[in-house]
């Protein structure tokens, strides 16, 4: 798992999610755009939760590996979507800086999480 440090706070999420989030933030910064991403997290007590993270040109994210006694947080659909969005931004850019929100309801299929 990885801990994402952002704006004086941090969240614990899956390694693939953290790396895709940082890559997406970099791609958004390259085109001067921003987005809000709804990310699955592991709460301190081990339960699953969600955090919305605003990423864009001024984002200063740090991902650091963290050992945890809890199972890895996974969301293959979200990871794939962020990777696809990053690739699209790098190849086609953004017509104008804009913010978009990625919500759970926006994605057709979500992975169920087991504790």
PDB file of N, CA and C in Angstrom:
ATOM      1  N   UNK A   1       0.843  -1.171   0.000  1.00  0.00           N
ATOM      2  CA  UNK A   1       0.000   0.000   0.000  1.00  0.00           C
ATOM      3  C   UNK A   1       0.887   1.231   0.000  1.00  0.00           C
ATOM      4  N   UNK A   2       0.304   2.350  -0.377  1.00  0.00           N
ATOM      5  CA  UNK A   2       1.024   3.611  -0.388  1.00  0.00           C
ATOM      6  C   UNK A   2       0.233   4.657   0.379  1.00  0.00           C
ATOM      7  N   UNK A   3       0.958   5.525   1.045  1.00  0.00           N
ATOM      8  CA  UNK A   3       0.348   6.670   1.707  1.00  0.00           C
ATOM      9  C   UNK A   3       0.562   7.881   0.813  1.00  0.00           C
ATOM     10  N   UNK A   4      -0.541   8.542   0.475  1.00  0.00           N
ATOM     11  CA  UNK A   4      -0.500   9.763  -0.319  1.00  0.00           C
ATOM     12  C   UNK A   4      -0.513  10.941   0.655  1.00  0.00           C
ATOM     13  N   UNK A   5       0.497  11.785   0.542  1.00  0.00           N
ATOM     14  CA  UNK A   5       0.579  12.999   1.356  1.00  0.00           C
ATOM     15  C   UNK A   5       0.164  14.166   0.475  1.00  0.00           C
ATOM     16  N   UNK A   6      -0.759  14.980   0.989  1.00  0.00           N
ATOM     17  CA  UNK A   6      -1.309  16.055   0.181  1.00  0.00           C
ATOM     18  C   UNK A   6      -1.899  17.113   1.100  1.00  0.00           C
ATOM     19  N   UNK A   7      -1.495  18.343   0.913  1.00  0.00           N
ATOM     20  CA  UNK A   7      -2.062  19.491   1.643  1.00  0.00           C
ATOM     21  C   UNK A   7      -2.034  19.291   3.156  1.00  0.00           C
ATOM     22  N   UNK A   8      -0.936  18.781   3.677  1.00  0.00           N
ATOM     23  CA  UNK A   8      -0.790  18.629   5.115  1.00  0.00           C
ATOM     24  C   UNK A   8      -1.520  17.450   5.717  1.00  0.00           C
ATOM     25  N   UNK A   9      -2.104  16.603   4.900  1.00  0.00           N
ATOM     26  CA  UNK A   9      -2.822  15.432   5.379  1.00  0.00           C
ATOM     27  C   UNK A   9      -2.323  14.221   4.590  1.00  0.00           C
ATOM     28  N   UNK A  10      -2.849  13.050   4.916  1.00  0.00           N
ATOM     29  CA  UNK A  10      -2.458  11.865   4.151  1.00  0.00           C
ATOM     30  C   UNK A  10      -3.588  10.842   4.167  1.00  0.00           C
ATOM     31  N   UNK A  11      -3.552   9.977   3.154  1.00  0.00           N
ATOM     32  CA  UNK A  11      -4.507   8.873   3.057  1.00  0.00           C
ATOM     33  C   UNK A  11      -3.726   7.609   2.704  1.00  0.00           C
ATOM     34  N   UNK A  12      -4.256   6.467   3.091  1.00  0.00           N
ATOM     35  CA  UNK A  12      -3.655   5.180   2.761  1.00  0.00           C
ATOM     36  C   UNK A  12      -4.508   4.522   1.686  1.00  0.00           C
ATOM     37  N   UNK A  13      -3.877   4.178   0.580  1.00  0.00           N
ATOM     38  CA  UNK A  13      -4.599   3.549  -0.526  1.00  0.00           C
ATOM     39  C   UNK A  13      -3.693   2.511  -1.178  1.00  0.00           C
ATOM     40  N   UNK A  14      -4.192   1.846  -2.177  1.00  0.00           N
ATOM     41  CA  UNK A  14      -3.424   0.829  -2.868  1.00  0.00           C
ATOM     42  C   UNK A  14      -2.283   1.427  -3.679  1.00  0.00           C
ATOM     43  N   UNK A  15      -1.238   0.653  -3.849  1.00  0.00           N
ATOM     44  CA  UNK A  15      -0.065   1.104  -4.589  1.00  0.00           C
ATOM     45  C   UNK A  15      -0.409   1.470  -6.024  1.00  0.00           C
ATOM     46  N   UNK A  16      -1.161   0.636  -6.721  1.00  0.00           N
ATOM     47  CA  UNK A  16      -1.532   0.929  -8.114  1.00  0.00           C
ATOM     48  C   UNK A  16      -2.373   2.199  -8.196  1.00  0.00           C
ATOM     49  N   UNK A  17      -3.264   2.394  -7.239  1.00  0.00           N
ATOM     50  CA  UNK A  17      -4.104   3.599  -7.214  1.00  0.00           C
ATOM     51  C   UNK A  17      -3.233   4.830  -7.008  1.00  0.00           C
ATOM     52  N   UNK A  18      -2.308   4.761  -6.052  1.00  0.00           N
ATOM     53  CA  UNK A  18      -1.430   5.895  -5.756  1.00  0.00           C
ATOM     54  C   UNK A  18      -0.592   6.278  -6.967  1.00  0.00           C
ATOM     55  N   UNK A  19      -0.019   5.295  -7.632  1.00  0.00           N
ATOM     56  CA  UNK A  19       0.836   5.578  -8.789  1.00  0.00           C
ATOM     57  C   UNK A  19       0.014   6.142  -9.953  1.00  0.00           C
ATOM     58  N   UNK A  20      -1.179   5.612 -10.170  1.00  0.00           N
ATOM     59  CA  UNK A  20      -2.046   6.129 -11.239  1.00  0.00           C
ATOM     60  C   UNK A  20      -2.497   7.556 -10.921  1.00  0.00           C
ATOM     61  N   UNK A  21      -2.764   7.841  -9.660  1.00  0.00           N
ATOM     62  CA  UNK A  21      -3.187   9.174  -9.252  1.00  0.00           C
ATOM     63  C   UNK A  21      -2.077  10.198  -9.506  1.00  0.00           C
ATOM     64  N   UNK A  22      -0.860   9.860  -9.147  1.00  0.00           N
ATOM     65  CA  UNK A  22       0.261  10.776  -9.371  1.00  0.00           C
ATOM     66  C   UNK A  22       0.509  10.972 -10.867  1.00  0.00           C
ATOM     67  N   UNK A  23       0.420   9.912 -11.634  1.00  0.00           N
ATOM     68  CA  UNK A  23       0.586  10.023 -13.081  1.00  0.00           C
ATOM     69  C   UNK A  23      -0.505  10.904 -13.685  1.00  0.00           C
ATOM     70  N   UNK A  24      -1.739  10.724 -13.249  1.00  0.00           N
ATOM     71  CA  UNK A  24      -2.861  11.530 -13.734  1.00  0.00           C
ATOM     72  C   UNK A  24      -2.653  12.996 -13.352  1.00  0.00           C
ATOM     73  N   UNK A  25      -2.202  13.248 -12.122  1.00  0.00           N
ATOM     74  CA  UNK A  25      -1.948  14.626 -11.683  1.00  0.00           C
ATOM     75  C   UNK A  25      -0.881  15.280 -12.562  1.00  0.00           C
ATOM     76  N   UNK A  26       0.151  14.525 -12.899  1.00  0.00           N
ATOM     77  CA  UNK A  26       1.210  15.060 -13.756  1.00  0.00           C
ATOM     78  C   UNK A  26       0.664  15.410 -15.143  1.00  0.00           C
ATOM     79  N   UNK A  27      -0.154  14.525 -15.709  1.00  0.00           N
ATOM     80  CA  UNK A  27      -0.732  14.774 -17.032  1.00  0.00           C
ATOM     81  C   UNK A  27      -1.650  15.997 -17.002  1.00  0.00           C
ATOM     82  N   UNK A  28      -2.442  16.134 -15.957  1.00  0.00           N
ATOM     83  CA  UNK A  28      -3.307  17.308 -15.824  1.00  0.00           C
ATOM     84  C   UNK A  28      -2.475  18.581 -15.733  1.00  0.00           C
ATOM     85  N   UNK A  29      -1.396  18.531 -14.964  1.00  0.00           N
ATOM     86  CA  UNK A  29      -0.533  19.704 -14.817  1.00  0.00           C
ATOM     87  C   UNK A  29       0.076  20.110 -16.159  1.00  0.00           C
ATOM     88  N   UNK A  30       0.417  19.130 -16.986  1.00  0.00           N
ATOM     89  CA  UNK A  30       1.030  19.422 -18.291  1.00  0.00           C
ATOM     90  C   UNK A  30       0.100  20.213 -19.205  1.00  0.00           C
ATOM     91  N   UNK A  31      -1.208  20.029 -19.029  1.00  0.00           N
ATOM     92  CA  UNK A  31      -2.153  20.748 -19.880  1.00  0.00           C
ATOM     93  C   UNK A  31      -2.886  21.865 -19.131  1.00  0.00           C
ATOM     94  N   UNK A  32      -2.499  22.109 -17.885  1.00  0.00           N
ATOM     95  CA  UNK A  32      -3.099  23.194 -17.113  1.00  0.00           C
ATOM     96  C   UNK A  32      -4.526  22.937 -16.692  1.00  0.00           C
ATOM     97  N   UNK A  33      -4.862  21.679 -16.472  1.00  0.00           N
ATOM     98  CA  UNK A  33      -6.230  21.321 -16.081  1.00  0.00           C
ATOM     99  C   UNK A  33      -6.227  20.726 -14.681  1.00  0.00           C
ATOM    100  N   UNK A  34      -7.416  20.516 -14.141  1.00  0.00           N
ATOM    101  CA  UNK A  34      -7.545  19.895 -12.831  1.00  0.00           C
ATOM    102  C   UNK A  34      -8.734  18.944 -12.835  1.00  0.00           C
ATOM    103  N   UNK A  35      -8.766  18.080 -11.835  1.00  0.00           N
ATOM    104  CA  UNK A  35      -9.873  17.133 -11.694  1.00  0.00           C
ATOM    105  C   UNK A  35      -9.994  16.738 -10.224  1.00  0.00           C
ATOM    106  N   UNK A  36     -11.153  16.342  -9.844  1.00  0.00           N
ATOM    107  CA  UNK A  36     -11.388  15.785  -8.521  1.00  0.00           C
ATOM    108  C   UNK A  36     -11.609  14.296  -8.706  1.00  0.00           C
ATOM    109  N   UNK A  37     -10.849  13.494  -7.966  1.00  0.00           N
ATOM    110  CA  UNK A  37     -10.929  12.045  -8.099  1.00  0.00           C
ATOM    111  C   UNK A  37     -11.374  11.439  -6.775  1.00  0.00           C
ATOM    112  N   UNK A  38     -12.345  10.568  -6.840  1.00  0.00           N
ATOM    113  CA  UNK A  38     -12.882   9.851  -5.683  1.00  0.00           C
ATOM    114  C   UNK A  38     -12.070   8.568  -5.529  1.00  0.00           C
ATOM    115  N   UNK A  39     -11.287   8.472  -4.454  1.00  0.00           N
ATOM    116  CA  UNK A  39     -10.317   7.398  -4.274  1.00  0.00           C
ATOM    117  C   UNK A  39     -10.703   6.510  -3.082  1.00  0.00           C
ATOM    118  N   UNK A  40     -10.655   5.187  -3.259  1.00  0.00           N
ATOM    119  CA  UNK A  40     -10.889   4.297  -2.120  1.00  0.00           C
ATOM    120  C   UNK A  40      -9.678   4.320  -1.190  1.00  0.00           C
ATOM    121  N   UNK A  41      -9.944   4.339   0.111  1.00  0.00           N
ATOM    122  CA  UNK A  41      -8.873   4.407   1.090  1.00  0.00           C
ATOM    123  C   UNK A  41      -9.094   3.367   2.186  1.00  0.00           C
ATOM    124  N   UNK A  42      -8.043   3.153   2.939  1.00  0.00           N
ATOM    125  CA  UNK A  42      -8.123   2.293   4.121  1.00  0.00           C
ATOM    126  C   UNK A  42      -8.069   3.225   5.330  1.00  0.00           C
ATOM    127  N   UNK A  43      -9.119   3.210   6.158  1.00  0.00           N
ATOM    128  CA  UNK A  43      -9.159   4.009   7.375  1.00  0.00           C
ATOM    129  C   UNK A  43      -8.225   3.418   8.428  1.00  0.00           C
ATOM    130  N   UNK A  44      -7.932   4.190   9.456  1.00  0.00           N
ATOM    131  CA  UNK A  44      -7.027   3.748  10.521  1.00  0.00           C
ATOM    132  C   UNK A  44      -7.474   2.437  11.168  1.00  0.00           C
ATOM    133  N   UNK A  45      -8.790   2.225  11.274  1.00  0.00           N
ATOM    134  CA  UNK A  45      -9.298   1.006  11.909  1.00  0.00           C
ATOM    135  C   UNK A  45      -9.369  -0.180  10.949  1.00  0.00           C
ATOM    136  N   UNK A  46      -8.928   0.031   9.712  1.00  0.00           N
ATOM    137  CA  UNK A  46      -8.931  -1.044   8.717  1.00  0.00           C
ATOM    138  C   UNK A  46     -10.150  -1.060   7.829  1.00  0.00           C
ATOM    139  N   UNK A  47     -11.167  -0.288   8.164  1.00  0.00           N
ATOM    140  CA  UNK A  47     -12.368  -0.249   7.336  1.00  0.00           C
ATOM    141  C   UNK A  47     -12.080   0.521   6.048  1.00  0.00           C
ATOM    142  N   UNK A  48     -12.911   0.283   5.049  1.00  0.00           N
ATOM    143  CA  UNK A  48     -12.777   0.986   3.775  1.00  0.00           C
ATOM    144  C   UNK A  48     -13.478   2.327   3.865  1.00  0.00           C
ATOM    145  N   UNK A  49     -12.928   3.290   3.161  1.00  0.00           N
ATOM    146  CA  UNK A  49     -13.522   4.613   3.088  1.00  0.00           C
ATOM    147  C   UNK A  49     -13.250   5.202   1.723  1.00  0.00           C
ATOM    148  N   UNK A  50     -13.592   6.460   1.544  1.00  0.00           N
ATOM    149  CA  UNK A  50     -13.352   7.138   0.276  1.00  0.00           C
ATOM    150  C   UNK A  50     -12.908   8.557   0.581  1.00  0.00           C
ATOM    151  N   UNK A  51     -12.057   9.095  -0.283  1.00  0.00           N
ATOM    152  CA  UNK A  51     -11.621  10.485  -0.192  1.00  0.00           C
ATOM    153  C   UNK A  51     -11.684  11.095  -1.576  1.00  0.00           C
ATOM    154  N   UNK A  52     -12.104  12.351  -1.631  1.00  0.00           N
ATOM    155  CA  UNK A  52     -12.051  13.091  -2.884  1.00  0.00           C
ATOM    156  C   UNK A  52     -10.795  13.949  -2.857  1.00  0.00           C
ATOM    157  N   UNK A  53     -10.021  13.860  -3.929  1.00  0.00           N
ATOM    158  CA  UNK A  53      -8.766  14.590  -4.006  1.00  0.00           C
ATOM    159  C   UNK A  53      -8.788  15.473  -5.244  1.00  0.00           C
ATOM    160  N   UNK A  54      -8.541  16.770  -5.043  1.00  0.00           N
ATOM    161  CA  UNK A  54      -8.428  17.705  -6.154  1.00  0.00           C
ATOM    162  C   UNK A  54      -6.983  17.680  -6.631  1.00  0.00           C
ATOM    163  N   UNK A  55      -6.786  17.348  -7.903  1.00  0.00           N
ATOM    164  CA  UNK A  55      -5.439  17.313  -8.476  1.00  0.00           C
ATOM    165  C   UNK A  55      -5.375  18.227  -9.687  1.00  0.00           C
ATOM    166  N   UNK A  56      -4.216  18.772  -9.937  1.00  0.00           N
ATOM    167  CA  UNK A  56      -4.049  19.647 -11.080  1.00  0.00           C
ATOM    168  C   UNK A  56      -2.681  20.283 -11.082  1.00  0.00           C
ATOM    169  N   UNK A  57      -2.555  21.443 -11.744  1.00  0.00           N
ATOM    170  CA  UNK A  57      -1.250  22.066 -11.940  1.00  0.00           C
ATOM    171  C   UNK A  57      -0.488  22.369 -10.647  1.00  0.00           C
ATOM    172  N   UNK A  58      -1.178  22.709  -9.582  1.00  0.00           N
ATOM    173  CA  UNK A  58      -0.493  23.078  -8.336  1.00  0.00           C
ATOM    174  C   UNK A  58      -0.409  21.924  -7.339  1.00  0.00           C
ATOM    175  N   UNK A  59      -0.836  20.738  -7.738  1.00  0.00           N
ATOM    176  CA  UNK A  59      -0.825  19.598  -6.818  1.00  0.00           C
ATOM    177  C   UNK A  59       0.592  19.230  -6.421  1.00  0.00           C
ATOM    178  N   UNK A  60       0.771  18.998  -5.158  1.00  0.00           N
ATOM    179  CA  UNK A  60       2.051  18.530  -4.651  1.00  0.00           C
ATOM    180  C   UNK A  60       1.784  17.242  -3.884  1.00  0.00           C
ATOM    181  N   UNK A  61       1.743  16.147  -4.621  1.00  0.00           N
ATOM    182  CA  UNK A  61       1.460  14.840  -4.050  1.00  0.00           C
ATOM    183  C   UNK A  61       2.756  14.091  -3.798  1.00  0.00           C
ATOM    184  N   UNK A  62       2.777  13.348  -2.719  1.00  0.00           N
ATOM    185  CA  UNK A  62       3.894  12.453  -2.435  1.00  0.00           C
ATOM    186  C   UNK A  62       3.296  11.096  -2.103  1.00  0.00           C
ATOM    187  N   UNK A  63       3.788  10.050  -2.754  1.00  0.00           N
ATOM    188  CA  UNK A  63       3.363   8.690  -2.450  1.00  0.00           C
ATOM    189  C   UNK A  63       4.546   7.970  -1.825  1.00  0.00           C
ATOM    190  N   UNK A  64       4.306   7.383  -0.666  1.00  0.00           N
ATOM    191  CA  UNK A  64       5.372   6.617  -0.023  1.00  0.00           C
ATOM    192  C   UNK A  64       4.832   5.249   0.360  1.00  0.00           C
ATOM    193  N   UNK A  65       5.653   4.247   0.108  1.00  0.00           N
ATOM    194  CA  UNK A  65       5.264   2.871   0.412  1.00  0.00           C
ATOM    195  C   UNK A  65       5.065   2.729   1.919  1.00  0.00           C
ATOM    196  N   UNK A  66       4.041   2.001   2.286  1.00  0.00           N
ATOM    197  CA  UNK A  66       3.761   1.782   3.699  1.00  0.00           C
ATOM    198  C   UNK A  66       3.292   0.353   3.918  1.00  0.00           C
ATOM    199  N   UNK A  67       3.903  -0.306   4.857  1.00  0.00           N
ATOM    200  CA  UNK A  67       3.447  -1.653   5.212  1.00  0.00           C
ATOM    201  C   UNK A  67       2.178  -1.523   6.042  1.00  0.00           C
ATOM    202  N   UNK A  68       1.272  -2.453   5.822  1.00  0.00           N
ATOM    203  CA  UNK A  68       0.008  -2.424   6.542  1.00  0.00           C
ATOM    204  C   UNK A  68      -0.421  -3.850   6.867  1.00  0.00           C
ATOM    205  N   UNK A  69      -1.088  -4.006   7.970  1.00  0.00           N
ATOM    206  CA  UNK A  69      -1.607  -5.331   8.334  1.00  0.00           C
ATOM    207  C   UNK A  69      -2.905  -5.634   7.590  1.00  0.00           C
ATOM    208  N   UNK A  70      -3.418  -4.650   6.882  1.00  0.00           N
ATOM    209  CA  UNK A  70      -4.676  -4.801   6.163  1.00  0.00           C
ATOM    210  C   UNK A  70      -4.418  -5.153   4.701  1.00  0.00           C
ATOM    211  N   UNK A  71      -5.439  -5.721   4.056  1.00  0.00           N
ATOM    212  CA  UNK A  71      -5.333  -6.074   2.636  1.00  0.00           C
ATOM    213  C   UNK A  71      -5.175  -4.832   1.772  1.00  0.00           C
ATOM    214  N   UNK A  72      -4.472  -5.019   0.672  1.00  0.00           N
ATOM    215  CA  UNK A  72      -4.250  -3.962  -0.319  1.00  0.00           C
ATOM    216  C   UNK A  72      -5.586  -3.418  -0.809  1.00  0.00           C
ATOM    217  N   UNK A  73      -5.665  -2.108  -0.953  1.00  0.00           N
ATOM    218  CA  UNK A  73      -6.849  -1.469  -1.528  1.00  0.00           C
ATOM    219  C   UNK A  73      -6.718  -1.561  -3.039  1.00  0.00           C
ATOM    220  N   UNK A  74      -7.740  -2.080  -3.686  1.00  0.00           N
ATOM    221  CA  UNK A  74      -7.697  -2.259  -5.142  1.00  0.00           C
ATOM    222  C   UNK A  74      -8.946  -1.651  -5.789  1.00  0.00           C
ATOM    223  N   UNK A  75      -8.734  -1.090  -6.938  1.00  0.00           N
ATOM    224  CA  UNK A  75      -9.831  -0.607  -7.777  1.00  0.00           C
ATOM    225  C   UNK A  75      -9.296  -0.536  -9.205  1.00  0.00           C
ATOM    226  N   UNK A  76      -9.319  -1.675  -9.876  1.00  0.00           N
ATOM    227  CA  UNK A  76      -8.755  -1.771 -11.220  1.00  0.00           C
ATOM    228  C   UNK A  76      -9.448  -0.849 -12.206  1.00  0.00           C
ATOM    229  N   UNK A  77     -10.743  -0.632 -12.028  1.00  0.00           N
ATOM    230  CA  UNK A  77     -11.496   0.232 -12.939  1.00  0.00           C
ATOM    231  C   UNK A  77     -11.014   1.672 -12.805  1.00  0.00           C
ATOM    232  N   UNK A  78     -10.845   2.138 -11.574  1.00  0.00           N
ATOM    233  CA  UNK A  78     -10.361   3.497 -11.350  1.00  0.00           C
ATOM    234  C   UNK A  78      -8.942   3.667 -11.881  1.00  0.00           C
ATOM    235  N   UNK A  79      -8.074   2.705 -11.606  1.00  0.00           N
ATOM    236  CA  UNK A  79      -6.690   2.772 -12.091  1.00  0.00           C
ATOM    237  C   UNK A  79      -6.674   2.855 -13.615  1.00  0.00           C
ATOM    238  N   UNK A  80      -7.443   2.008 -14.261  1.00  0.00           N
ATOM    239  CA  UNK A  80      -7.493   2.008 -15.731  1.00  0.00           C
ATOM    240  C   UNK A  80      -8.008   3.343 -16.250  1.00  0.00           C
ATOM    241  N   UNK A  81      -9.028   3.866 -15.605  1.00  0.00           N
ATOM    242  CA  UNK A  81      -9.602   5.137 -16.058  1.00  0.00           C
ATOM    243  C   UNK A  81      -8.588   6.273 -15.916  1.00  0.00           C
ATOM    244  N   UNK A  82      -7.890   6.338 -14.772  1.00  0.00           N
ATOM    245  CA  UNK A  82      -6.896   7.398 -14.592  1.00  0.00           C
ATOM    246  C   UNK A  82      -5.753   7.267 -15.596  1.00  0.00           C
ATOM    247  N   UNK A  83      -5.321   6.031 -15.855  1.00  0.00           N
ATOM    248  CA  UNK A  83      -4.257   5.821 -16.847  1.00  0.00           C
ATOM    249  C   UNK A  83      -4.718   6.248 -18.234  1.00  0.00           C
ATOM    250  N   UNK A  84      -5.941   5.897 -18.593  1.00  0.00           N
ATOM    251  CA  UNK A  84      -6.489   6.284 -19.901  1.00  0.00           C
ATOM    252  C   UNK A  84      -6.611   7.803 -20.016  1.00  0.00           C
ATOM    253  N   UNK A  85      -7.112   8.435 -18.951  1.00  0.00           N
ATOM    254  CA  UNK A  85      -7.250   9.894 -18.959  1.00  0.00           C
ATOM    255  C   UNK A  85      -5.890  10.562 -19.107  1.00  0.00           C
ATOM    256  N   UNK A  86      -4.887  10.056 -18.382  1.00  0.00           N
ATOM    257  CA  UNK A  86      -3.538  10.618 -18.470  1.00  0.00           C
ATOM    258  C   UNK A  86      -2.992  10.479 -19.886  1.00  0.00           C
ATOM    259  N   UNK A  87      -3.196   9.322 -20.478  1.00  0.00           N
ATOM    260  CA  UNK A  87      -2.717   9.093 -21.844  1.00  0.00           C
ATOM    261  C   UNK A  87      -3.414  10.030 -22.824  1.00  0.00           C
ATOM    262  N   UNK A  88      -4.720  10.181 -22.682  1.00  0.00           N
ATOM    263  CA  UNK A  88      -5.469  11.083 -23.564  1.00  0.00           C
ATOM    264  C   UNK A  88      -4.972  12.520 -23.425  1.00  0.00           C
ATOM    265  N   UNK A  89      -4.743  12.953 -22.196  1.00  0.00           N
ATOM    266  CA  UNK A  89      -4.257  14.312 -21.977  1.00  0.00           C
ATOM    267  C   UNK A  89      -2.892  14.510 -22.614  1.00  0.00           C
ATOM    268  N   UNK A  90      -2.026  13.539 -22.496  1.00  0.00           N
ATOM    269  CA  UNK A  90      -0.675  13.659 -23.063  1.00  0.00           C
ATOM    270  C   UNK A  90      -0.697  13.663 -24.593  1.00  0.00           C
ATOM    271  N   UNK A  91      -1.642  12.943 -25.178  1.00  0.00           N
ATOM    272  CA  UNK A  91      -1.702  12.874 -26.642  1.00  0.00           C
ATOM    273  C   UNK A  91      -2.550  13.983 -27.264  1.00  0.00           C
ATOM    274  N   UNK A  92      -3.614  14.357 -26.585  1.00  0.00           N
ATOM    275  CA  UNK A  92      -4.553  15.298 -27.182  1.00  0.00           C
ATOM    276  C   UNK A  92      -4.696  16.597 -26.416  1.00  0.00           C
ATOM    277  N   UNK A  93      -4.178  16.647 -25.213  1.00  0.00           N
ATOM    278  CA  UNK A  93      -4.292  17.855 -24.404  1.00  0.00           C
ATOM    279  C   UNK A  93      -5.716  18.110 -23.971  1.00  0.00           C
ATOM    280  N   UNK A  94      -5.927  19.287 -23.497  1.00  0.00           N
ATOM    281  CA  UNK A  94      -7.247  19.711 -23.044  1.00  0.00           C
ATOM    282  C   UNK A  94      -7.578  21.005 -23.772  1.00  0.00           C
ATOM    283  N   UNK A  95      -8.788  21.128 -24.302  1.00  0.00           N
ATOM    284  CA  UNK A  95      -9.128  22.334 -25.051  1.00  0.00           C
ATOM    285  C   UNK A  95      -9.011  23.596 -24.200  1.00  0.00           C
ATOM    286  N   UNK A  96      -9.291  23.488 -22.911  1.00  0.00           N
ATOM    287  CA  UNK A  96      -9.143  24.618 -22.006  1.00  0.00           C
ATOM    288  C   UNK A  96      -9.059  24.069 -20.585  1.00  0.00           C
ATOM    289  N   UNK A  97      -8.366  24.790 -19.710  1.00  0.00           N
ATOM    290  CA  UNK A  97      -8.290  24.308 -18.334  1.00  0.00           C
ATOM    291  C   UNK A  97      -9.689  24.182 -17.749  1.00  0.00           C
ATOM    292  N   UNK A  98      -9.977  23.036 -17.191  1.00  0.00           N
ATOM    293  CA  UNK A  98     -11.292  22.798 -16.621  1.00  0.00           C
ATOM    294  C   UNK A  98     -11.177  21.772 -15.521  1.00  0.00           C
ATOM    295  N   UNK A  99     -12.121  21.811 -14.632  1.00  0.00           N
ATOM    296  CA  UNK A  99     -12.156  20.810 -13.564  1.00  0.00           C
ATOM    297  C   UNK A  99     -13.273  19.832 -13.873  1.00  0.00           C
ATOM    298  N   UNK A 100     -13.020  18.578 -13.604  1.00  0.00           N
ATOM    299  CA  UNK A 100     -14.053  17.566 -13.746  1.00  0.00           C
ATOM    300  C   UNK A 100     -14.010  16.704 -12.495  1.00  0.00           C
ATOM    301  N   UNK A 101     -15.124  16.114 -12.174  1.00  0.00           N
ATOM    302  CA  UNK A 101     -15.185  15.263 -11.001  1.00  0.00           C
ATOM    303  C   UNK A 101     -15.427  13.837 -11.435  1.00  0.00           C
ATOM    304  N   UNK A 102     -14.628  12.926 -10.915  1.00  0.00           N
ATOM    305  CA  UNK A 102     -14.815  11.515 -11.169  1.00  0.00           C
ATOM    306  C   UNK A 102     -15.490  10.935  -9.936  1.00  0.00           C
ATOM    307  N   UNK A 103     -16.749  10.561 -10.087  1.00  0.00           N
ATOM    308  CA  UNK A 103     -17.520   9.997  -8.981  1.00  0.00           C
ATOM    309  C   UNK A 103     -17.756   8.521  -9.205  1.00  0.00           C
ATOM    310  N   UNK A 104     -18.029   7.852  -8.134  1.00  0.00           N
ATOM    311  CA  UNK A 104     -18.331   6.428  -8.184  1.00  0.00           C
ATOM    312  C   UNK A 104     -19.449   6.147  -9.187  1.00  0.00           C
ATOM    313  N   UNK A 105     -20.462   6.993  -9.234  1.00  0.00           N
ATOM    314  CA  UNK A 105     -21.611   6.772 -10.108  1.00  0.00           C
ATOM    315  C   UNK A 105     -21.247   6.930 -11.591  1.00  0.00           C
ATOM    316  N   UNK A 106     -20.131   7.615 -11.860  1.00  0.00           N
ATOM    317  CA  UNK A 106     -19.717   7.855 -13.246  1.00  0.00           C
ATOM    318  C   UNK A 106     -19.127   6.617 -13.903  1.00  0.00           C
ATOM    319  N   UNK A 107     -18.724   5.665 -13.111  1.00  0.00           N
ATOM    320  CA  UNK A 107     -18.061   4.487 -13.643  1.00  0.00           C
ATOM    321  C   UNK A 107     -19.034   3.323 -13.605  1.00  0.00           C
ATOM    322  N   UNK A 108     -19.144   2.628 -14.723  1.00  0.00           N
ATOM    323  CA  UNK A 108     -20.149   1.570 -14.856  1.00  0.00           C
ATOM    324  C   UNK A 108     -19.941   0.419 -13.877  1.00  0.00           C
ATOM    325  N   UNK A 109     -18.726  -0.036 -13.711  1.00  0.00           N
ATOM    326  CA  UNK A 109     -18.467  -1.209 -12.891  1.00  0.00           C
ATOM    327  C   UNK A 109     -17.420  -0.865 -11.855  1.00  0.00           C
ATOM    328  N   UNK A 110     -17.713  -1.187 -10.608  1.00  0.00           N
ATOM    329  CA  UNK A 110     -16.753  -0.969  -9.526  1.00  0.00           C
ATOM    330  C   UNK A 110     -16.474  -2.284  -8.849  1.00  0.00           C
ATOM    331  N   UNK A 111     -15.290  -2.420  -8.369  1.00  0.00           N
ATOM    332  CA  UNK A 111     -14.868  -3.630  -7.674  1.00  0.00           C
ATOM    333  C   UNK A 111     -15.396  -3.604  -6.252  1.00  0.00           C
ATOM    334  N   UNK A 112     -15.914  -4.701  -5.768  1.00  0.00           N
ATOM    335  CA  UNK A 112     -16.318  -4.809  -4.366  1.00  0.00           C
ATOM    336  C   UNK A 112     -15.082  -5.047  -3.530  1.00  0.00           C
ATOM    337  N   UNK A 113     -15.084  -4.515  -2.342  1.00  0.00           N
ATOM    338  CA  UNK A 113     -13.935  -4.641  -1.459  1.00  0.00           C
ATOM    339  C   UNK A 113     -14.264  -5.596  -0.327  1.00  0.00           C
ATOM    340  N   UNK A 114     -13.303  -6.410   0.004  1.00  0.00           N
ATOM    341  CA  UNK A 114     -13.452  -7.321   1.127  1.00  0.00           C
ATOM    342  C   UNK A 114     -12.425  -6.954   2.163  1.00  0.00           C
ATOM    343  N   UNK A 115     -12.840  -6.960   3.417  1.00  0.00           N
ATOM    344  CA  UNK A 115     -11.903  -6.660   4.503  1.00  0.00           C
ATOM    345  C   UNK A 115     -11.219  -7.905   4.955  1.00  0.00           C
TER     346      UNK A 115
END
